Coordinates of C-alpha atoms in Angstrom, one line a residue:
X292 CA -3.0 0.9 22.2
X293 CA -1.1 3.2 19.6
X294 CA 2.1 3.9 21.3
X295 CA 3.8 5.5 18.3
X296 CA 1.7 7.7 16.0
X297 CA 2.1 7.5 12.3
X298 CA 5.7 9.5 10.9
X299 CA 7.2 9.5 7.8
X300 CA 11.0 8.9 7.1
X301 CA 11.1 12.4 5.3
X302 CA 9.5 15.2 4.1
X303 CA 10.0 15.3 0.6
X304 CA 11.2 12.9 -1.5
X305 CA 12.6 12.3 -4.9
X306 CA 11.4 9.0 -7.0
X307 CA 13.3 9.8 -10.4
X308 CA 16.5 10.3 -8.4
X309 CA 15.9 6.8 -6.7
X310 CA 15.0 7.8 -3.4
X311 CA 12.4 6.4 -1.2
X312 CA 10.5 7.2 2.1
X313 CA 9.2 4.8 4.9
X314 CA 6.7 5.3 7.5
X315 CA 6.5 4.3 11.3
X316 CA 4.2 3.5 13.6
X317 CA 3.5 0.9 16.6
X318 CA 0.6 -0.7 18.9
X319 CA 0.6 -2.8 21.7
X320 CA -0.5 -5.8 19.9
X321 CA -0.1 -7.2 16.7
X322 CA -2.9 -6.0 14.1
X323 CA -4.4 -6.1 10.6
X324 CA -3.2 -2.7 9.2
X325 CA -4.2 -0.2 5.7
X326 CA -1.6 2.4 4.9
X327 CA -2.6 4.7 1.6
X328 CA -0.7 7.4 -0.1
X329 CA -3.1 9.5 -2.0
X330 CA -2.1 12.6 -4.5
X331 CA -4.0 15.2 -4.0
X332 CA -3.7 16.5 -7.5
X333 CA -3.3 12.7 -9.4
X334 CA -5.8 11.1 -7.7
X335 CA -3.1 8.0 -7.7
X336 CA -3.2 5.8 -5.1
X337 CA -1.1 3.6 -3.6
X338 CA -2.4 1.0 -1.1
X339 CA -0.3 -1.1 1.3
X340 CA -1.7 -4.2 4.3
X341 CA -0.3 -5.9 6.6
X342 CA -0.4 -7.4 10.5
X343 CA 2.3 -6.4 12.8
X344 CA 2.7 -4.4 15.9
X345 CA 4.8 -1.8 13.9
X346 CA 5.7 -0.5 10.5
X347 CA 9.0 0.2 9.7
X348 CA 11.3 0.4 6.7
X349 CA 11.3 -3.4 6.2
X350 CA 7.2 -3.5 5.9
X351 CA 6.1 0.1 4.9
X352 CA 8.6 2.0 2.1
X353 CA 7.7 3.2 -1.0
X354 CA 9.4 3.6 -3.8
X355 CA 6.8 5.6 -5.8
X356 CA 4.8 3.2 -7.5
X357 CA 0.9 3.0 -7.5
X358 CA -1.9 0.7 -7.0
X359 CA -4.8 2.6 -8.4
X360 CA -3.7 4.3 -11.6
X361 CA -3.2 6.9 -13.1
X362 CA 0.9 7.3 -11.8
X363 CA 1.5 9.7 -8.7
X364 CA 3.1 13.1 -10.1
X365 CA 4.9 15.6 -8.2
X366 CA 2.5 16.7 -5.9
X367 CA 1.9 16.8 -2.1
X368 CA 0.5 13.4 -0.7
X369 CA -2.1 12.8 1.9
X370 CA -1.5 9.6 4.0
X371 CA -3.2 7.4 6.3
X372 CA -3.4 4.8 8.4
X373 CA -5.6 2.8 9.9
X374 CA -6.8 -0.5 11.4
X375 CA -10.1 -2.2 10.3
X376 CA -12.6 -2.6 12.8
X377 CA -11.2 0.1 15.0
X378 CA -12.0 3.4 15.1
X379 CA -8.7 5.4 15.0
X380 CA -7.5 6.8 11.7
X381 CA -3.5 8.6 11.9
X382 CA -2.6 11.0 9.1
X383 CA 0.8 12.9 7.6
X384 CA 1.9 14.1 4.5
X385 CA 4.7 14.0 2.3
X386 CA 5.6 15.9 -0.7
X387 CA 7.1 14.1 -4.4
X388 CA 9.0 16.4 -5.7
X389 CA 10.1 13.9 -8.4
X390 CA 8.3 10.9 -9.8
X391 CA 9.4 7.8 -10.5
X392 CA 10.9 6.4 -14.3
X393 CA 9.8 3.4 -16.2
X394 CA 12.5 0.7 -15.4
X395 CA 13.4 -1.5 -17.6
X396 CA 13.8 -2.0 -21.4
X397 CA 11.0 0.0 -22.8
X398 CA 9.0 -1.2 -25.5
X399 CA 6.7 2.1 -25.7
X400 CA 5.4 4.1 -23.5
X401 CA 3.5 5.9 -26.0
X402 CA 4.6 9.6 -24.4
X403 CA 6.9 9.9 -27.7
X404 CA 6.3 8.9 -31.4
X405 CA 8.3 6.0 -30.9
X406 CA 5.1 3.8 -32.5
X407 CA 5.8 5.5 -35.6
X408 CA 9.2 4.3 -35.8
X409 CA 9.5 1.3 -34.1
X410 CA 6.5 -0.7 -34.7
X411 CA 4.9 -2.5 -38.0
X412 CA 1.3 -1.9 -37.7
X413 CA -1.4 -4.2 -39.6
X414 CA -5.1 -2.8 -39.7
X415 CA -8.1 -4.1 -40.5
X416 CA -10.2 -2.1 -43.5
X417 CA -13.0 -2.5 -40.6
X418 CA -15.5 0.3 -38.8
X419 CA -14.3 2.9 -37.0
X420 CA -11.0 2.2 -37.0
X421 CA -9.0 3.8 -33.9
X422 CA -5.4 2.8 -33.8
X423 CA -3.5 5.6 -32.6
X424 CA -1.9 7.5 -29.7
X425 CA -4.7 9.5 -27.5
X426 CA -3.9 11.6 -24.2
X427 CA -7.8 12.0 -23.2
X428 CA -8.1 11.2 -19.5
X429 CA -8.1 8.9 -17.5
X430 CA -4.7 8.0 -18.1
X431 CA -2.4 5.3 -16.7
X432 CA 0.8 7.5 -16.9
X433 CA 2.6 10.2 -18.8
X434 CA 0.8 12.3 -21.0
X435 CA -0.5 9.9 -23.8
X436 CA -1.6 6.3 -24.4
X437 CA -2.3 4.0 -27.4
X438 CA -6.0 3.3 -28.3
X439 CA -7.0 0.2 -30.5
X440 CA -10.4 -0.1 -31.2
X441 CA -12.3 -0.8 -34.6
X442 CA -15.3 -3.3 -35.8
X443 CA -14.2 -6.3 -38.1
X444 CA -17.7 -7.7 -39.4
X445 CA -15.5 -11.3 -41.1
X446 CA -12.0 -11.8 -38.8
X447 CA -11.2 -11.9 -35.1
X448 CA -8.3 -10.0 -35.1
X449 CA -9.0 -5.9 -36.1
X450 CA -5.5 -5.5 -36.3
X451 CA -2.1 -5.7 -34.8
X452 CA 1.4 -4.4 -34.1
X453 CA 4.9 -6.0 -34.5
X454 CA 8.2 -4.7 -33.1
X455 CA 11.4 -6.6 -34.1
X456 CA 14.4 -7.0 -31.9
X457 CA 16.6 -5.8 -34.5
X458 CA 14.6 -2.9 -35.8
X459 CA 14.1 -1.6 -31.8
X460 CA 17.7 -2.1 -30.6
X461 CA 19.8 -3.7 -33.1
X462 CA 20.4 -6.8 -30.7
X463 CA 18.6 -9.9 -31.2
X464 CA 16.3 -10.9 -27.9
X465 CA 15.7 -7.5 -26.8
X466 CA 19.0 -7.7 -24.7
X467 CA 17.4 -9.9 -22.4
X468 CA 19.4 -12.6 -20.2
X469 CA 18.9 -16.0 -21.0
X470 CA 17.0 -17.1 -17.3
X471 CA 13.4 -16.8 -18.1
X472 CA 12.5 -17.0 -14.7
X473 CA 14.0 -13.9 -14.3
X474 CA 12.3 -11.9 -16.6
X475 CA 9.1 -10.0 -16.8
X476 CA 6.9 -8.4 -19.8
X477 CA 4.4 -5.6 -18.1
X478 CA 1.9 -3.3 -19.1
X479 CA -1.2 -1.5 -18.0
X480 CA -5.0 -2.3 -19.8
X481 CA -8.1 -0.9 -19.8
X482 CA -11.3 -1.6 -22.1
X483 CA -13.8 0.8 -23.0
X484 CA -16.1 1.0 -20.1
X485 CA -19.8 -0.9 -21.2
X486 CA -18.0 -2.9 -23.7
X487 CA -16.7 -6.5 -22.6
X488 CA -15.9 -8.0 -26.0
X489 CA -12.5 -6.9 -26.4
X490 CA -9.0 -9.4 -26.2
X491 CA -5.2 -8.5 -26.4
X492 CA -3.3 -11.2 -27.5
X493 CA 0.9 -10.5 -26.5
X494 CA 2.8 -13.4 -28.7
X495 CA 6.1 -13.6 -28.4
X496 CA 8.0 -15.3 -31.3
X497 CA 11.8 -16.8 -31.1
X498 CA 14.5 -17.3 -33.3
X499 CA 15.6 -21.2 -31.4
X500 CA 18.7 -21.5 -34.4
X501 CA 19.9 -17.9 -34.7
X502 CA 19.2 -17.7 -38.1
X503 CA 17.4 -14.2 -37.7
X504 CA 14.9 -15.6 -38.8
X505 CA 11.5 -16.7 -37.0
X506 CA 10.1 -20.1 -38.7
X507 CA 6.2 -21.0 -38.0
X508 CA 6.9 -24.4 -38.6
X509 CA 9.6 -25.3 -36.1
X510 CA 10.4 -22.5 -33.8
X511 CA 8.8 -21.5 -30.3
X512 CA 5.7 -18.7 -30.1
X513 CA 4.9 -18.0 -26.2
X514 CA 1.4 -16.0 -26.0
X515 CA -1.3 -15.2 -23.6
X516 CA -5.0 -13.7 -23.9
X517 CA -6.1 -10.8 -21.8
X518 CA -9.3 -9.4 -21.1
X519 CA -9.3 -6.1 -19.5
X520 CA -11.4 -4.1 -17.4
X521 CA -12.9 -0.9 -17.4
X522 CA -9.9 0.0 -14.9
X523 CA -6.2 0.5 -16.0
X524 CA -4.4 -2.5 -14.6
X525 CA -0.8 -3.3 -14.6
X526 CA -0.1 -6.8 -16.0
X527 CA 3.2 -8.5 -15.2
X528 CA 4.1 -11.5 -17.0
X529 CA 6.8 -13.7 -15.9
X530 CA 8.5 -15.1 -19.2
X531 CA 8.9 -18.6 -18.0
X532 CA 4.7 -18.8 -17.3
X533 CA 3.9 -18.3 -21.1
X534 CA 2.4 -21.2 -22.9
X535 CA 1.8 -22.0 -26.4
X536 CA -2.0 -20.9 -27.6
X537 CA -3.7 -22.0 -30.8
X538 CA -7.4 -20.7 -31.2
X539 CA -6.5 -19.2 -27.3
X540 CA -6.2 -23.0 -26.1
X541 CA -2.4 -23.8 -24.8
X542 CA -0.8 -26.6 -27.2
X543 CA 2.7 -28.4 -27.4
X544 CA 4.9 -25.9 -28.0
X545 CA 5.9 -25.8 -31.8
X546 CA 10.1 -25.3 -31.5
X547 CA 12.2 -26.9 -28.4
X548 CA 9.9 -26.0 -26.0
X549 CA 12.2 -24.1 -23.8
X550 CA 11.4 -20.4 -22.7
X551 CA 14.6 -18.5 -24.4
X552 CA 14.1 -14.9 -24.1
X553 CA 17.5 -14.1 -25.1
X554 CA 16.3 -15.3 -28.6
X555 CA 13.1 -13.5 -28.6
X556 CA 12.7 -12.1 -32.1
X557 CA 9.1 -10.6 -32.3
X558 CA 6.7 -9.0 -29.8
X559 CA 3.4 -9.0 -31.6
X560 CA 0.1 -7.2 -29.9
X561 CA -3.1 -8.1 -31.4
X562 CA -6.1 -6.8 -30.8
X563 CA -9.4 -9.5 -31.3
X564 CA -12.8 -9.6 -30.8
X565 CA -15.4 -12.2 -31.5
X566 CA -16.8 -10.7 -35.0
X567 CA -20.5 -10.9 -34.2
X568 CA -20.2 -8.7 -31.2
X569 CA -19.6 -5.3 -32.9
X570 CA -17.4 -2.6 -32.0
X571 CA -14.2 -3.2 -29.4
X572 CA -11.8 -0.8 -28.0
X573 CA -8.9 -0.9 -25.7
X574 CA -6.0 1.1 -24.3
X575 CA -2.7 0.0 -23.6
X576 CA 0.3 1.9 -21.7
X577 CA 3.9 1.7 -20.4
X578 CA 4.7 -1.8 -22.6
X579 CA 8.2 -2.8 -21.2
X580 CA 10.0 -5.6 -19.9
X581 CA 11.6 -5.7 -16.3
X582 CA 14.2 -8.0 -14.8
X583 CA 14.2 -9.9 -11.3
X584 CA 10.9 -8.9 -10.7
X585 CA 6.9 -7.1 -11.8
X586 CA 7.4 -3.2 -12.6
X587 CA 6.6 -0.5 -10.1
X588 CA 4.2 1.9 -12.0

């Protein structure tokens, strides 16, 4: 039995001015549940599940963040509820009036010309070459995006981009704390749909003496390899998870082998693709690091 229909904490509500809404409902019994927030302008989507008898703040708020890209704007919002396998569906609305900010320390979020200033970009003199900022759609969030895509016939890697802790913020490790359990590097993927061939390679580089100085030979480089789809995807990171690749196979870390993001010197992107396998392309959005836990985009 439903005996509370579906309600919604409020009305409106503000994401940029940190507010959040909940939503309520009970049964008689405890039960497998979907609740979904969808923009009717956006097309976002965000998805929650659960089992209880009853939703309530503690198991059904949301703070504005999205499961199915691209990010919820200000816009009315359709929601509903319902349990699988039964036949009753319970709707409501609610209205953003303001969306929700990138928290965190932003790397680039590719809505401002900030990769002209900030990053040291190394290209390939490859095929069709695409290594700038696009705002066709779909997009993950805001109004643009960064686009790397090319066809290197002799090398791996098409090409690359380096930001350095002191040219971004004038503090050496990004002003990160020094737990790396407790610190996150997100950012949301997608490869050109029909093309699988495509690899982003995140490195990140430390300076273990604090000589300002990052030494190959003796100092720690964390990296991982992803593969994305033909869907934008968020990717969190948890610092502390990052292992040592050479030829995308983890090895003994090169420096002291402990995860120091406070000494992080370099963040390096590099965009690969087997040479043999012709042209690659992928997108990449809202690069940032978060603290305590994943982003909510």
């Amino acid at each position: 039995e439903i005996r509370e229909g579906l309600a919604v904490s409020a009305t409106t509500v503000d994401f940029s001015a940190g507010q959040t809404v909940h939503f309520t409902a009970k049964t008689s019994i405890a039960a497998d549940w979907v609740l979904e927030v969808r923009g009717t302008n956006s097309g976002s989507r965000w998805r929650l599940e659960g089992k209880s008898k009853e939703l309530n703040a503690a198991n059904a708020t949301w703070e504005g963040q999205t499961t199915q890209f691209p990010t919820f704007a200000a816009e009315p919002c359709n929601v509903k509820l319902w349990w699988p396998g039964q036949a009753d569906t319970l709707k409501t609305t609610v209205q953003v009036t303001g969306t929700r900010a990138l928290e965190g320390i932003v790397l680039d979020a590719f809505d401002a010309p900030a990769i002209q200033t900030h990053w040291t970009p190394f290209l390939q003199t490859g095929a069709n070459m695409k290594f700038t900022t696009v705002n066709e759609a779909p997009r993950a969030q805001g109004s643009s995006y960064y686009r790397m895509g090319g066809a290197v016939a002799w090398d791996w890697l098409i090409g690359m981009l380096d930001l350095f802790a002191n040219d971004y913020d004038a503090t050496e490790g990004f002003g990160l704390p020094t737990d790396a359990t407790k610190v996150y590097f997100n950012g949301i993927f997608k490869q050109k749909e029909g093309l699988s061939n495509g690899i982003i390679l995140l490195q990140f580089r430390e300076d273990d003496n604090g000589d300002g100085v990052y030494q190959s030979s003796n100092e720690d480089l964390w990296a991982v390899e992803l593969r994305p789809t033909a869907n934008w995807k968020l990717e969190s990171l948890k610092y502390s998870d990052l292992v040592t690749l050479i030829n995308g196979t983890p090895a003994s870390a090169v420096g002291n082998g402990i995860h120091e993001p406070h000494k992080l010197h370099q963040v390096s992107v590099l965009f690969l693709a087997n040479p043999s396998s012709g042209y690659a392309e992928c997108d990449a959005d809202a690069l940032l690091f978060s603290l305590n836990s994943p982003a909510k985009l």
